[in-house]
Amino acid sequence: EEKAREELRKLEKGEAETSELWRRFKDLSLQDFNRIYRLLGIEFDSYAGESFYNPYIEKTIEALKSAGLTRVSEDALIVDLEKYGMPPCLLKKRDDATLYATRDIAAAIYRYETYKFHKNLYVVGSAQRLHFQQVFKVLELMGYPWSKDCHHIELGWIKFEKGAMSTRKGNIVFLEDVLSKSVELVTSIIEEKNPTLENQDRVARQVGVGAVVFWDLSARRNKDINFSWEEALSFEGQTGPYLQYTHARLASVMRRYGEPLPPHPDLSLLSGAQEQKVIKLLSRFPEHLQRAAFDYEPYHLVSYLLELASAFNSFYQSQRILCEDLNLRSARVSLAEATRTVLKEGLRLLGMESPESM
């Protein structure tokens, strides 16, 4: 442990050999991370880890000292937060090494000065609640009005029967393994049920990855999840593949229709109870989207999309969309396309793709 602390001190001071080793490990790690990110369809505009902010730490500490916010306690530099009901925020230990809080304060200042952010969101486990309360309070005491725009988006734990995931304890399942198993399972299902499907590998990836993403987002974000291979890879019931299949079904309807959308459909013909239910749900998409954004809670969007898909599938099972009555057909096709559009956009916002065929 002491050796690790010494290496951290060397890195913070920019010692050449330590810095070069760090850069090598960082580059190798990012290569592997990006491989997984590509599978998930994720790209980042900037990679700025903790060490990126090392040059800004001393300036930050000097600003804290100048503001009269620091004092020495047991040879460590702290910001006393007792009057705010919190333990002290530790900035430097007695060995002069800085801590997460120091770097997070420096990082927040850099981010505002660089990006002039509207919101600064920290999507981190709920175990770090106190840490971020301290960081945000220190930023407020430093006189930064934008500190109120810094938010900790808490995540619950992913747990096993033996406890929470922990890399240190070796109690962990790797995301890559879960994604690979899911894609393999979808591939076997396609080979069994739809062997003539075009672009099988692509669809298997879309559905397999989507199933795992949806499983993660289908619970409230601050709720602990008990990891289960069966649940994570389930394609039955209220799942991501169910939404994707509904989208594929709608895309198939539009291909069979094979014409441009009618410019002025008579929507008054959609008077049935099932049609009306779908229309009402479609009208509420902005409301659910806004709620998900304001609460930082994808679960709201997940629940809405499941309700919409269920309502449309009930309608689809009982009514013909491509019926003989041309006016009614135009109205129902317009309803189908509106539903497909909302499902596709909702899935995109959840980080999932929308297969055209399944």
mmCIF file of C-alpha atoms in Angstrom:
data_model
loop_
_atom_site.group_PDB
_atom_site.id
_atom_site.type_symbol
_atom_site.label_atom_id
_atom_site.label_comp_id
_atom_site.label_asym_id
_atom_site.label_seq_id
_atom_site.Cartn_x
_atom_site.Cartn_y
_atom_site.Cartn_z
ATOM 1 C CA GLU A 1 0.000 0.000 0.000
ATOM 2 C CA GLU A 2 2.801 2.404 0.861
ATOM 3 C CA LYS A 3 4.491 1.566 -2.445
ATOM 4 C CA ALA A 4 1.293 2.445 -4.295
ATOM 5 C CA ARG A 5 1.086 5.776 -2.480
ATOM 6 C CA GLU A 6 4.665 6.542 -3.400
ATOM 7 C CA GLU A 7 3.966 5.825 -7.079
ATOM 8 C CA LEU A 8 0.916 8.092 -6.943
ATOM 9 C CA ARG A 9 3.040 10.900 -5.505
ATOM 10 C CA LYS A 10 5.549 10.412 -8.330
ATOM 11 C CA LEU A 11 2.771 10.550 -10.896
ATOM 12 C CA GLU A 12 1.297 13.725 -9.424
ATOM 13 C CA LYS A 13 4.724 15.368 -9.487
ATOM 14 C CA GLY A 14 5.233 14.347 -13.133
ATOM 15 C CA GLU A 15 8.160 11.954 -12.574
ATOM 16 C CA ALA A 16 9.214 10.850 -16.079
ATOM 17 C CA GLU A 17 9.412 7.056 -15.731
ATOM 18 C CA THR A 18 6.196 6.780 -13.728
ATOM 19 C CA SER A 19 4.370 9.083 -16.140
ATOM 20 C CA GLU A 20 5.522 7.057 -19.132
ATOM 21 C CA LEU A 21 4.320 3.812 -17.544
ATOM 22 C CA TRP A 22 1.006 5.439 -16.734
ATOM 23 C CA ARG A 23 0.571 6.635 -20.329
ATOM 24 C CA ARG A 24 1.300 3.145 -21.629
ATOM 25 C CA PHE A 25 -1.222 1.489 -19.314
ATOM 26 C CA LYS A 26 -3.784 4.199 -20.032
ATOM 27 C CA ASP A 27 -3.494 3.790 -23.806
ATOM 28 C CA LEU A 28 -3.762 0.001 -23.586
ATOM 29 C CA SER A 29 -6.775 0.284 -21.305
ATOM 30 C CA LEU A 30 -8.532 2.776 -23.570
ATOM 31 C CA GLN A 31 -8.013 0.514 -26.565
ATOM 32 C CA ASP A 32 -9.829 -2.274 -24.765
ATOM 33 C CA PHE A 33 -12.513 0.002 -23.327
ATOM 34 C CA ASN A 34 -13.240 1.398 -26.780
ATOM 35 C CA ARG A 35 -13.724 -2.094 -28.147
ATOM 36 C CA ILE A 36 -16.604 -2.564 -25.702
ATOM 37 C CA TYR A 37 -17.892 0.964 -26.260
ATOM 38 C CA ARG A 38 -18.096 0.308 -30.006
ATOM 39 C CA LEU A 39 -20.187 -2.781 -29.341
ATOM 40 C CA LEU A 40 -22.546 -0.589 -27.312
ATOM 41 C CA GLY A 41 -22.537 2.169 -29.934
ATOM 42 C CA ILE A 42 -20.915 4.636 -27.534
ATOM 43 C CA GLU A 43 -18.444 7.364 -28.463
ATOM 44 C CA PHE A 44 -16.802 9.994 -26.274
ATOM 45 C CA ASP A 45 -15.745 13.464 -27.346
ATOM 46 C CA SER A 46 -13.090 13.703 -24.657
ATOM 47 C CA TYR A 47 -11.082 11.392 -22.420
ATOM 48 C CA ALA A 48 -9.845 13.281 -19.376
ATOM 49 C CA GLY A 49 -9.078 11.015 -16.454
ATOM 50 C CA GLU A 50 -8.001 12.017 -12.972
ATOM 51 C CA SER A 51 -4.375 12.587 -13.884
ATOM 52 C CA PHE A 52 -5.391 15.084 -16.566
ATOM 53 C CA TYR A 53 -6.201 17.507 -13.760
ATOM 54 C CA ASN A 54 -2.885 17.164 -11.912
ATOM 55 C CA PRO A 55 -1.570 20.477 -13.328
ATOM 56 C CA TYR A 56 -4.628 22.270 -11.908
ATOM 57 C CA ILE A 57 -4.520 20.851 -8.389
ATOM 58 C CA GLU A 58 -2.060 23.259 -6.776
ATOM 59 C CA LYS A 59 -3.893 26.227 -8.278
ATOM 60 C CA THR A 60 -7.126 24.872 -6.823
ATOM 61 C CA ILE A 61 -5.586 24.373 -3.382
ATOM 62 C CA GLU A 62 -4.172 27.898 -3.439
ATOM 63 C CA ALA A 63 -7.632 29.240 -4.310
ATOM 64 C CA LEU A 64 -9.097 27.338 -1.363
ATOM 65 C CA LYS A 65 -6.430 28.715 0.955
ATOM 66 C CA SER A 66 -6.935 32.258 -0.327
ATOM 67 C CA ALA A 67 -10.655 31.946 0.346
ATOM 68 C CA GLY A 68 -9.874 31.006 3.944
ATOM 69 C CA LEU A 69 -11.568 27.630 3.610
ATOM 70 C CA THR A 70 -8.698 25.342 4.611
ATOM 71 C CA ARG A 71 -7.003 24.369 7.812
ATOM 72 C CA VAL A 72 -4.541 21.718 8.924
ATOM 73 C CA SER A 73 -5.872 18.851 11.014
ATOM 74 C CA GLU A 74 -3.626 15.975 12.101
ATOM 75 C CA ASP A 75 -1.053 17.059 9.497
ATOM 76 C CA ALA A 76 -3.664 16.869 6.720
ATOM 77 C CA LEU A 77 -5.161 19.776 4.774
ATOM 78 C CA ILE A 78 -8.945 19.873 5.072
ATOM 79 C CA VAL A 79 -12.050 21.969 4.541
ATOM 80 C CA ASP A 80 -14.095 21.828 7.741
ATOM 81 C CA LEU A 81 -17.716 21.043 6.880
ATOM 82 C CA GLU A 82 -18.947 20.260 10.386
ATOM 83 C CA LYS A 83 -21.429 23.158 10.406
ATOM 84 C CA TYR A 84 -23.034 21.639 7.297
ATOM 85 C CA GLY A 85 -23.476 18.261 8.940
ATOM 86 C CA MET A 86 -20.618 16.596 7.088
ATOM 87 C CA PRO A 87 -17.178 15.307 8.021
ATOM 88 C CA PRO A 88 -14.175 17.315 6.814
ATOM 89 C CA CYS A 89 -13.322 17.280 3.128
ATOM 90 C CA LEU A 90 -9.767 15.968 2.945
ATOM 91 C CA LEU A 91 -7.616 17.742 0.335
ATOM 92 C CA LYS A 92 -4.087 16.576 1.138
ATOM 93 C CA LYS A 93 -2.831 13.825 3.378
ATOM 94 C CA ARG A 94 0.169 14.194 5.638
ATOM 95 C CA ASP A 95 2.379 12.704 2.913
ATOM 96 C CA ASP A 96 1.266 15.560 0.613
ATOM 97 C CA ALA A 97 -0.725 13.239 -1.660
ATOM 98 C CA THR A 98 -4.037 14.594 -2.903
ATOM 99 C CA LEU A 99 -7.340 12.749 -2.849
ATOM 100 C CA TYR A 100 -10.381 12.191 -5.040
ATOM 101 C CA ALA A 101 -12.086 15.282 -3.653
ATOM 102 C CA THR A 102 -9.139 17.513 -4.545
ATOM 103 C CA ARG A 103 -9.109 16.279 -8.101
ATOM 104 C CA ASP A 104 -12.896 16.438 -8.448
ATOM 105 C CA ILE A 105 -12.929 20.060 -7.283
ATOM 106 C CA ALA A 106 -10.181 20.940 -9.771
ATOM 107 C CA ALA A 107 -11.996 19.001 -12.499
ATOM 108 C CA ALA A 108 -15.314 20.769 -11.895
ATOM 109 C CA ILE A 109 -13.651 24.185 -12.140
ATOM 110 C CA TYR A 110 -11.857 23.172 -15.339
ATOM 111 C CA ARG A 111 -15.067 21.818 -16.867
ATOM 112 C CA TYR A 112 -16.990 24.989 -16.209
ATOM 113 C CA GLU A 113 -14.195 27.214 -17.488
ATOM 114 C CA THR A 114 -13.819 25.036 -20.592
ATOM 115 C CA TYR A 115 -17.405 24.107 -21.444
ATOM 116 C CA LYS A 116 -19.596 26.617 -19.551
ATOM 117 C CA PHE A 117 -21.856 23.658 -18.857
ATOM 118 C CA HIS A 118 -25.589 23.847 -18.259
ATOM 119 C CA LYS A 119 -25.465 20.734 -16.074
ATOM 120 C CA ASN A 120 -22.477 18.822 -14.738
ATOM 121 C CA LEU A 121 -23.659 15.272 -14.084
ATOM 122 C CA TYR A 122 -21.721 12.625 -12.173
ATOM 123 C CA VAL A 123 -23.173 9.200 -12.972
ATOM 124 C CA VAL A 124 -21.652 7.266 -10.091
ATOM 125 C CA GLY A 125 -22.738 4.698 -7.518
ATOM 126 C CA SER A 126 -24.790 5.766 -4.518
ATOM 127 C CA ALA A 127 -21.917 4.802 -2.202
ATOM 128 C CA GLN A 128 -20.228 8.058 -3.269
ATOM 129 C CA ARG A 129 -23.112 10.248 -2.075
ATOM 130 C CA LEU A 130 -21.186 11.871 0.784
ATOM 131 C CA HIS A 131 -18.157 12.450 -1.411
ATOM 132 C CA PHE A 132 -20.143 14.486 -3.926
ATOM 133 C CA GLN A 133 -22.060 16.335 -1.230
ATOM 134 C CA GLN A 134 -18.698 17.467 0.125
ATOM 135 C CA VAL A 135 -17.313 18.404 -3.297
ATOM 136 C CA PHE A 136 -20.400 20.406 -4.256
ATOM 137 C CA LYS A 137 -20.450 22.171 -0.875
ATOM 138 C CA VAL A 138 -16.781 23.151 -1.197
ATOM 139 C CA LEU A 139 -17.441 24.537 -4.688
ATOM 140 C CA GLU A 140 -20.358 26.519 -3.282
ATOM 141 C CA LEU A 141 -18.178 27.893 -0.467
ATOM 142 C CA MET A 142 -15.590 28.917 -3.062
ATOM 143 C CA GLY A 143 -18.250 31.205 -4.493
ATOM 144 C CA TYR A 144 -19.071 29.368 -7.705
ATOM 145 C CA PRO A 145 -22.778 29.942 -8.482
ATOM 146 C CA TRP A 146 -22.716 27.064 -10.971
ATOM 147 C CA SER A 147 -22.117 24.605 -8.128
ATOM 148 C CA LYS A 148 -25.917 24.248 -7.941
ATOM 149 C CA ASP A 149 -25.784 22.785 -11.456
ATOM 150 C CA CYS A 150 -23.551 19.906 -10.369
ATOM 151 C CA HIS A 151 -25.561 16.774 -9.689
ATOM 152 C CA HIS A 152 -24.742 13.278 -8.515
ATOM 153 C CA ILE A 153 -26.816 10.802 -10.533
ATOM 154 C CA GLU A 154 -26.825 7.897 -8.121
ATOM 155 C CA LEU A 155 -26.737 4.296 -9.283
ATOM 156 C CA GLY A 156 -27.617 1.274 -7.194
ATOM 157 C CA TRP A 157 -25.466 -1.799 -6.804
ATOM 158 C CA ILE A 158 -25.429 -4.839 -9.039
ATOM 159 C CA LYS A 159 -25.357 -7.704 -6.581
ATOM 160 C CA PHE A 160 -24.890 -11.454 -6.496
ATOM 161 C CA GLU A 161 -26.181 -13.867 -3.906
ATOM 162 C CA LYS A 162 -22.831 -13.449 -2.144
ATOM 163 C CA GLY A 163 -22.951 -9.655 -2.160
ATOM 164 C CA ALA A 164 -22.184 -6.684 -4.379
ATOM 165 C CA MET A 165 -19.857 -6.797 -7.350
ATOM 166 C CA SER A 166 -16.281 -6.080 -6.337
ATOM 167 C CA THR A 167 -13.205 -6.220 -8.553
ATOM 168 C CA ARG A 168 -10.997 -6.259 -5.467
ATOM 169 C CA LYS A 169 -12.750 -9.338 -4.098
ATOM 170 C CA GLY A 170 -13.014 -11.027 -7.487
ATOM 171 C CA ASN A 171 -16.801 -11.080 -7.198
ATOM 172 C CA ILE A 172 -17.582 -9.842 -10.677
ATOM 173 C CA VAL A 173 -19.081 -10.626 -14.058
ATOM 174 C CA PHE A 174 -17.494 -8.848 -17.005
ATOM 175 C CA LEU A 175 -19.798 -6.845 -19.259
ATOM 176 C CA GLU A 176 -18.108 -8.266 -22.338
ATOM 177 C CA ASP A 177 -19.004 -11.796 -21.226
ATOM 178 C CA VAL A 178 -22.644 -10.829 -20.690
ATOM 179 C CA LEU A 179 -22.856 -9.127 -24.088
ATOM 180 C CA SER A 180 -21.153 -12.032 -25.860
ATOM 181 C CA LYS A 181 -23.459 -14.599 -24.275
ATOM 182 C CA SER A 182 -26.485 -12.518 -25.180
ATOM 183 C CA VAL A 183 -25.427 -12.181 -28.826
ATOM 184 C CA GLU A 184 -24.707 -15.923 -28.991
ATOM 185 C CA LEU A 185 -28.160 -16.682 -27.614
ATOM 186 C CA VAL A 186 -29.855 -14.431 -30.167
ATOM 187 C CA THR A 187 -27.825 -16.032 -32.948
ATOM 188 C CA SER A 188 -29.037 -19.490 -31.943
ATOM 189 C CA ILE A 189 -32.653 -18.269 -31.777
ATOM 190 C CA ILE A 190 -32.408 -16.739 -35.254
ATOM 191 C CA GLU A 191 -30.887 -19.919 -36.679
ATOM 192 C CA GLU A 192 -33.759 -21.910 -35.211
ATOM 193 C CA LYS A 193 -36.726 -19.632 -35.903
ATOM 194 C CA ASN A 194 -35.740 -17.466 -38.872
ATOM 195 C CA PRO A 195 -32.762 -19.024 -40.686
ATOM 196 C CA THR A 196 -33.403 -17.029 -43.878
ATOM 197 C CA LEU A 197 -33.218 -13.650 -42.116
ATOM 198 C CA GLU A 198 -30.898 -11.219 -43.873
ATOM 199 C CA ASN A 199 -28.002 -9.649 -41.956
ATOM 200 C CA GLN A 200 -28.237 -12.245 -39.197
ATOM 201 C CA ASP A 201 -25.002 -11.211 -37.495
ATOM 202 C CA ARG A 202 -26.041 -7.576 -37.395
ATOM 203 C CA VAL A 203 -29.503 -8.344 -36.034
ATOM 204 C CA ALA A 204 -28.033 -10.718 -33.439
ATOM 205 C CA ARG A 205 -25.724 -7.947 -32.246
ATOM 206 C CA GLN A 206 -28.526 -5.354 -32.188
ATOM 207 C CA VAL A 207 -30.895 -7.581 -30.236
ATOM 208 C CA GLY A 208 -28.306 -9.232 -27.997
ATOM 209 C CA VAL A 209 -26.722 -5.973 -26.909
ATOM 210 C CA GLY A 210 -30.128 -4.302 -26.678
ATOM 211 C CA ALA A 211 -31.404 -7.011 -24.335
ATOM 212 C CA VAL A 212 -28.619 -6.326 -21.837
ATOM 213 C CA VAL A 213 -28.926 -2.531 -22.074
ATOM 214 C CA PHE A 214 -32.678 -2.742 -21.565
ATOM 215 C CA TRP A 215 -32.298 -5.088 -18.590
ATOM 216 C CA ASP A 216 -30.012 -2.577 -16.908
ATOM 217 C CA LEU A 217 -32.358 0.361 -17.545
ATOM 218 C CA SER A 218 -35.595 -1.434 -16.709
ATOM 219 C CA ALA A 219 -35.127 -0.868 -12.973
ATOM 220 C CA ARG A 220 -34.949 2.513 -11.283
ATOM 221 C CA ARG A 221 -31.347 3.643 -11.434
ATOM 222 C CA ASN A 222 -30.845 3.976 -7.663
ATOM 223 C CA LYS A 223 -32.293 0.532 -6.983
ATOM 224 C CA ASP A 224 -29.973 -2.376 -6.270
ATOM 225 C CA ILE A 225 -30.195 -5.156 -8.861
ATOM 226 C CA ASN A 226 -29.602 -8.831 -8.160
ATOM 227 C CA PHE A 227 -27.679 -10.103 -11.158
ATOM 228 C CA SER A 228 -29.149 -13.154 -12.826
ATOM 229 C CA TRP A 229 -27.974 -14.605 -16.121
ATOM 230 C CA GLU A 230 -31.539 -15.767 -16.776
ATOM 231 C CA GLU A 231 -33.035 -12.302 -16.304
ATOM 232 C CA ALA A 232 -30.258 -10.429 -18.089
ATOM 233 C CA LEU A 233 -30.564 -12.680 -21.139
ATOM 234 C CA SER A 234 -34.333 -13.171 -21.110
ATOM 235 C CA PHE A 235 -36.227 -12.374 -24.311
ATOM 236 C CA GLU A 236 -39.653 -13.206 -22.920
ATOM 237 C CA GLY A 237 -42.216 -10.721 -21.627
ATOM 238 C CA GLN A 238 -41.398 -7.076 -20.954
ATOM 239 C CA THR A 239 -37.922 -6.976 -22.483
ATOM 240 C CA GLY A 240 -35.807 -5.066 -24.953
ATOM 241 C CA PRO A 241 -36.239 -7.687 -27.693
ATOM 242 C CA TYR A 242 -40.016 -7.327 -27.277
ATOM 243 C CA LEU A 243 -39.751 -3.621 -28.123
ATOM 244 C CA GLN A 244 -37.359 -4.312 -30.983
ATOM 245 C CA TYR A 245 -39.650 -7.005 -32.363
ATOM 246 C CA THR A 246 -42.578 -4.583 -32.240
ATOM 247 C CA HIS A 247 -40.525 -2.081 -34.226
ATOM 248 C CA ALA A 248 -39.589 -4.767 -36.762
ATOM 249 C CA ARG A 249 -43.260 -5.719 -37.069
ATOM 250 C CA LEU A 250 -44.185 -2.098 -37.772
ATOM 251 C CA ALA A 251 -41.370 -1.767 -40.303
ATOM 252 C CA SER A 252 -42.710 -4.871 -42.039
ATOM 253 C CA VAL A 253 -46.186 -3.317 -42.215
ATOM 254 C CA MET A 254 -44.747 -0.223 -43.859
ATOM 255 C CA ARG A 255 -42.791 -2.296 -46.379
ATOM 256 C CA ARG A 256 -45.941 -4.198 -47.298
ATOM 257 C CA TYR A 257 -47.826 -0.925 -47.646
ATOM 258 C CA GLY A 258 -45.140 0.116 -50.119
ATOM 259 C CA GLU A 259 -46.392 3.633 -50.807
ATOM 260 C CA PRO A 260 -45.605 7.146 -49.573
ATOM 261 C CA LEU A 261 -47.452 8.082 -46.418
ATOM 262 C CA PRO A 262 -50.855 9.636 -47.134
ATOM 263 C CA PRO A 263 -50.515 13.423 -46.734
ATOM 264 C CA HIS A 264 -53.951 14.031 -45.226
ATOM 265 C CA PRO A 265 -55.334 10.873 -43.611
ATOM 266 C CA ASP A 266 -58.760 11.069 -42.010
ATOM 267 C CA LEU A 267 -57.769 10.325 -38.423
ATOM 268 C CA SER A 268 -61.370 10.625 -37.260
ATOM 269 C CA LEU A 269 -61.791 7.102 -38.630
ATOM 270 C CA LEU A 270 -59.561 5.822 -35.824
ATOM 271 C CA SER A 271 -62.456 5.701 -33.407
ATOM 272 C CA GLY A 272 -62.007 2.223 -31.931
ATOM 273 C CA ALA A 273 -61.004 1.860 -28.284
ATOM 274 C CA GLN A 274 -57.670 0.219 -29.123
ATOM 275 C CA GLU A 275 -56.799 2.832 -31.736
ATOM 276 C CA GLN A 276 -57.703 5.617 -29.341
ATOM 277 C CA LYS A 277 -55.504 4.103 -26.651
ATOM 278 C CA VAL A 278 -52.510 4.080 -29.003
ATOM 279 C CA ILE A 279 -53.190 7.675 -30.066
ATOM 280 C CA LYS A 280 -53.388 8.865 -26.461
ATOM 281 C CA LEU A 281 -50.155 7.098 -25.604
ATOM 282 C CA LEU A 282 -48.398 8.633 -28.611
ATOM 283 C CA SER A 283 -49.498 12.085 -27.485
ATOM 284 C CA ARG A 284 -47.839 11.499 -24.116
ATOM 285 C CA PHE A 285 -44.373 10.751 -25.515
ATOM 286 C CA PRO A 286 -43.041 14.290 -24.864
ATOM 287 C CA GLU A 287 -44.386 14.171 -21.316
ATOM 288 C CA HIS A 288 -42.615 10.910 -20.489
ATOM 289 C CA LEU A 289 -39.451 12.062 -22.216
ATOM 290 C CA GLN A 290 -39.417 15.262 -20.191
ATOM 291 C CA ARG A 291 -39.992 13.354 -16.976
ATOM 292 C CA ALA A 292 -37.130 10.976 -17.750
ATOM 293 C CA ALA A 293 -34.832 13.928 -18.438
ATOM 294 C CA PHE A 294 -35.825 15.961 -15.374
ATOM 295 C CA ASP A 295 -35.539 12.965 -13.036
ATOM 296 C CA TYR A 296 -32.422 11.595 -14.753
ATOM 297 C CA GLU A 297 -34.386 8.355 -14.850
ATOM 298 C CA PRO A 298 -34.459 6.209 -18.043
ATOM 299 C CA TYR A 299 -36.902 3.895 -16.273
ATOM 300 C CA HIS A 300 -39.747 6.317 -17.055
ATOM 301 C CA LEU A 301 -39.060 6.011 -20.777
ATOM 302 C CA VAL A 302 -38.703 2.225 -20.529
ATOM 303 C CA SER A 303 -42.113 1.891 -18.866
ATOM 304 C CA TYR A 304 -43.748 4.154 -21.419
ATOM 305 C CA LEU A 305 -42.334 2.298 -24.434
ATOM 306 C CA LEU A 306 -43.490 -1.030 -23.033
ATOM 307 C CA GLU A 307 -46.990 0.347 -22.537
ATOM 308 C CA LEU A 308 -47.045 1.757 -26.070
ATOM 309 C CA ALA A 309 -45.794 -1.489 -27.626
ATOM 310 C CA SER A 310 -48.346 -3.514 -25.687
ATOM 311 C CA ALA A 311 -51.190 -1.223 -26.765
ATOM 312 C CA PHE A 312 -50.175 -1.326 -30.402
ATOM 313 C CA ASN A 313 -49.711 -5.103 -30.433
ATOM 314 C CA SER A 314 -53.195 -5.550 -28.986
ATOM 315 C CA PHE A 315 -54.544 -3.376 -31.789
ATOM 316 C CA TYR A 316 -52.457 -5.232 -34.382
ATOM 317 C CA GLN A 317 -53.739 -8.622 -33.241
ATOM 318 C CA SER A 318 -57.398 -7.639 -33.523
ATOM 319 C CA GLN A 319 -57.526 -5.254 -36.496
ATOM 320 C CA ARG A 320 -56.193 -5.305 -40.051
ATOM 321 C CA ILE A 321 -54.013 -2.316 -40.803
ATOM 322 C CA LEU A 322 -53.869 -2.918 -44.555
ATOM 323 C CA CYS A 323 -57.630 -3.277 -44.827
ATOM 324 C CA GLU A 324 -59.820 -2.959 -47.941
ATOM 325 C CA ASP A 325 -61.248 0.457 -47.020
ATOM 326 C CA LEU A 326 -58.634 2.809 -48.502
ATOM 327 C CA ASN A 327 -59.463 5.736 -46.222
ATOM 328 C CA LEU A 328 -59.307 3.568 -43.116
ATOM 329 C CA ARG A 329 -56.116 1.956 -44.409
ATOM 330 C CA SER A 330 -54.504 5.391 -44.806
ATOM 331 C CA ALA A 331 -55.453 6.326 -41.256
ATOM 332 C CA ARG A 332 -54.196 3.065 -39.764
ATOM 333 C CA VAL A 333 -50.956 3.170 -41.738
ATOM 334 C CA SER A 334 -50.354 6.675 -40.426
ATOM 335 C CA LEU A 335 -50.945 5.422 -36.893
ATOM 336 C CA ALA A 336 -48.538 2.525 -37.465
ATOM 337 C CA GLU A 337 -45.828 4.820 -38.815
ATOM 338 C CA ALA A 338 -46.250 7.247 -35.915
ATOM 339 C CA THR A 339 -45.885 4.356 -33.479
ATOM 340 C CA ARG A 340 -42.817 3.052 -35.302
ATOM 341 C CA THR A 341 -41.232 6.513 -35.222
ATOM 342 C CA VAL A 342 -41.775 6.928 -31.487
ATOM 343 C CA LEU A 343 -40.500 3.425 -30.724
ATOM 344 C CA LYS A 344 -37.402 3.972 -32.849
ATOM 345 C CA GLU A 345 -36.632 7.301 -31.198
ATOM 346 C CA GLY A 346 -37.302 5.920 -27.734
ATOM 347 C CA LEU A 347 -34.990 2.971 -28.332
ATOM 348 C CA ARG A 348 -32.311 5.314 -29.667
ATOM 349 C CA LEU A 349 -32.513 7.421 -26.528
ATOM 350 C CA LEU A 350 -32.071 4.270 -24.447
ATOM 351 C CA GLY A 351 -28.950 3.371 -26.431
ATOM 352 C CA MET A 352 -30.608 0.573 -28.405
ATOM 353 C CA GLU A 353 -30.901 -0.074 -32.118
ATOM 354 C CA SER A 354 -34.133 -0.767 -33.988
ATOM 355 C CA PRO A 355 -33.919 -3.736 -36.367
ATOM 356 C CA GLU A 356 -36.014 -3.500 -39.519
ATOM 357 C CA SER A 357 -36.495 -7.276 -39.532
ATOM 358 C CA MET A 358 -36.303 -10.007 -36.900
#
